[in-house]
Short mmCIF file of C-alpha atoms in Angstrom, two decimals:
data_model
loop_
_atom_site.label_atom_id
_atom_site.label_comp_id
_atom_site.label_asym_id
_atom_site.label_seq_id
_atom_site.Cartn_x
_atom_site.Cartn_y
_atom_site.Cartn_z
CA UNK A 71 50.92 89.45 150.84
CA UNK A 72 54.60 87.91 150.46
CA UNK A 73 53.62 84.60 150.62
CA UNK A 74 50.47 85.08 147.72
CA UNK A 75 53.43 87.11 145.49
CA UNK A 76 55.59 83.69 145.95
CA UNK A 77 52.64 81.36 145.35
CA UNK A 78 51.99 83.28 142.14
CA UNK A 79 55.73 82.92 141.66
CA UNK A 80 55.39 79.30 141.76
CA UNK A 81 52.64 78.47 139.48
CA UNK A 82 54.16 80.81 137.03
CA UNK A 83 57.40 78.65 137.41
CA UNK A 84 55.68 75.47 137.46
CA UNK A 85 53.61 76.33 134.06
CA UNK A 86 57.29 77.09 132.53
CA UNK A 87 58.94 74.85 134.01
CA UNK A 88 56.35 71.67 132.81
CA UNK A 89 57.49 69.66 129.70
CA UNK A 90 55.99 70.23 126.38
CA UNK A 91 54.00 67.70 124.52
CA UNK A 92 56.47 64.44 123.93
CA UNK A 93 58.92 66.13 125.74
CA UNK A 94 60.95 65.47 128.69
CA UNK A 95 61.62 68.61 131.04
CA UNK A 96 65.46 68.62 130.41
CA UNK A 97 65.68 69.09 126.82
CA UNK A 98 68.51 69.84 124.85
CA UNK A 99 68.77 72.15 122.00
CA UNK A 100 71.49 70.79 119.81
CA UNK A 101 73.62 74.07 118.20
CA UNK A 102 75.79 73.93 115.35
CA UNK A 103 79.58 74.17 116.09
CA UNK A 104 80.90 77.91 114.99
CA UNK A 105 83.66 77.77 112.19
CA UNK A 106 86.28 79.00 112.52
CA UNK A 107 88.10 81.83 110.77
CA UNK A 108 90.33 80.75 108.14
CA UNK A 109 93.54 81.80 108.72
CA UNK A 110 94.81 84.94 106.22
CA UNK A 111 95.57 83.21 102.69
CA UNK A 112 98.84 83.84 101.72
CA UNK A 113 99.37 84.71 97.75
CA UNK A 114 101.98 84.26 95.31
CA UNK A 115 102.21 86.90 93.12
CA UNK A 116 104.24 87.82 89.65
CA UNK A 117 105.34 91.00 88.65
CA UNK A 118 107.15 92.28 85.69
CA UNK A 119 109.80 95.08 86.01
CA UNK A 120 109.52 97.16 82.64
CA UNK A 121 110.65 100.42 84.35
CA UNK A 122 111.49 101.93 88.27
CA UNK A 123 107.84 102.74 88.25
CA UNK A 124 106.79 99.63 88.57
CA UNK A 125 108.70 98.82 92.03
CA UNK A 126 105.77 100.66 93.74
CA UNK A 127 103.08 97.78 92.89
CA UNK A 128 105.46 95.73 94.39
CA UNK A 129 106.25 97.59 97.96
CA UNK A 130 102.43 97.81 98.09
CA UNK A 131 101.91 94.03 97.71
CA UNK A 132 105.23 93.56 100.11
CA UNK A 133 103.60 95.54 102.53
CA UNK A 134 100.37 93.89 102.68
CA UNK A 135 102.37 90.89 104.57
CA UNK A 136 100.66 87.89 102.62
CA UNK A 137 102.08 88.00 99.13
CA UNK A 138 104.97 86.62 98.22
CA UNK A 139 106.40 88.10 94.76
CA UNK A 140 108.20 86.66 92.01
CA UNK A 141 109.65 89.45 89.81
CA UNK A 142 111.31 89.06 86.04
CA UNK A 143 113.68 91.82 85.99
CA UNK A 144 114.52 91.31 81.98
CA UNK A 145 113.01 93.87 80.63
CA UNK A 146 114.62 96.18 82.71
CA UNK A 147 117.61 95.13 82.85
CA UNK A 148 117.80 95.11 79.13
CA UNK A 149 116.68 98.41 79.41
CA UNK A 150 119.05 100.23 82.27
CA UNK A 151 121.60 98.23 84.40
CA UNK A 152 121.44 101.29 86.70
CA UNK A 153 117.37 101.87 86.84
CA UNK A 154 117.99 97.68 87.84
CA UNK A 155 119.84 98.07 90.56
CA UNK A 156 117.78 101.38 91.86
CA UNK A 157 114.54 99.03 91.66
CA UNK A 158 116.41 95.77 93.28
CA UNK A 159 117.59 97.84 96.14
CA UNK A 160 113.91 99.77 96.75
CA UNK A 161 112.62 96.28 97.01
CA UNK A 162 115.61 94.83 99.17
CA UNK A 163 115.31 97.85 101.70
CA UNK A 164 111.32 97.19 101.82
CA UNK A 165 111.78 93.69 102.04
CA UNK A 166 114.70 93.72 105.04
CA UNK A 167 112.02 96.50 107.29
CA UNK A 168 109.90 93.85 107.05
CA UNK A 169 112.21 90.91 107.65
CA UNK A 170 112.11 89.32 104.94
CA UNK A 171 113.78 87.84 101.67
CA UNK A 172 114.86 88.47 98.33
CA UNK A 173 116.80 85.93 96.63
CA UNK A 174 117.85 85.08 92.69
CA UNK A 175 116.44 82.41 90.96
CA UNK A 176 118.50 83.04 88.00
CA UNK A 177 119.69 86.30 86.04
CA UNK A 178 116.38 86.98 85.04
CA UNK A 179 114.03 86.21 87.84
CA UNK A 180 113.80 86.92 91.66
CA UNK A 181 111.79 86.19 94.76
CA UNK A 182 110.56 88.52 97.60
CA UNK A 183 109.10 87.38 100.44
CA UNK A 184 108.03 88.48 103.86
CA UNK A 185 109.21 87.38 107.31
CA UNK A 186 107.58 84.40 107.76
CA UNK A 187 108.58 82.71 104.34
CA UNK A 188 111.93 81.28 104.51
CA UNK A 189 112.95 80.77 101.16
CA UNK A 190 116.04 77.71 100.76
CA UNK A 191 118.00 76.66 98.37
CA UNK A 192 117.19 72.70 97.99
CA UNK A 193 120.13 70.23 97.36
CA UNK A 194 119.45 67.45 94.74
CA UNK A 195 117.28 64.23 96.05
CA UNK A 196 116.72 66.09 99.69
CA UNK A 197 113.48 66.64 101.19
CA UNK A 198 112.69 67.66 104.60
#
């Protein structure tokens, strides 16, 4: 009885096993490489500080990890000095937890960045 269960076994195998029509019996099935997963994108984003209020779109896009802000403080600084400073240190406190940046550009304008951006100041007819 064994040996007629592996004789069945066989020709069952053998009918498998034999090679389709203009075919060899090792054929290859050629598969499409995966892609890969782009890596996060990283975005650049501007923001415009008309009151204290506003900080919070900023800590929220801070503490998503990929956006790096530019921020003109103008308007409020025209507005408050003190409601200024409140707002730049909010975003300097978020910014350091996450260590990262916040730099100057000029009296108007400033950068935040997270902890993998290092932000430096370039020297005249240098480039790395």
């Amino acid at each position: 009885m064994v040996k007629q269960l592996i004789e069945k076994l066989k020709g069952i195998k053998g009918k498998i096993m034999q090679p389709k029509e203009g075919g060899s019996s090792e054929e290859f099935v050629e598969l499409e490489p995966i892609p890969k997963k782009p890596a996060a994108k990283i975005y650049c984003e501007k923001y415009t500080l008309e009151e204290f209020e506003d900080v919070k779109y900023i800590l929220n896009a801070l503490r998503t990890g990929y956006v790096i802000t530019i921020i003109n403080i103008k308007p409020l600084a025209e507005k408050s000095r003190v409601e200024l400073q409140r707002a730049i240190n909010k975003i300097k406190k978020t910014t350091e937890t996450l260590d990262g940046q916040v730099i100057a550009i000029d009296e108007d304008w400033v950068i935040a960045a997270p902890g993998f951006v290092e932000i430096r100041k370039g020297q005249k007819g240098s480039v790395e």
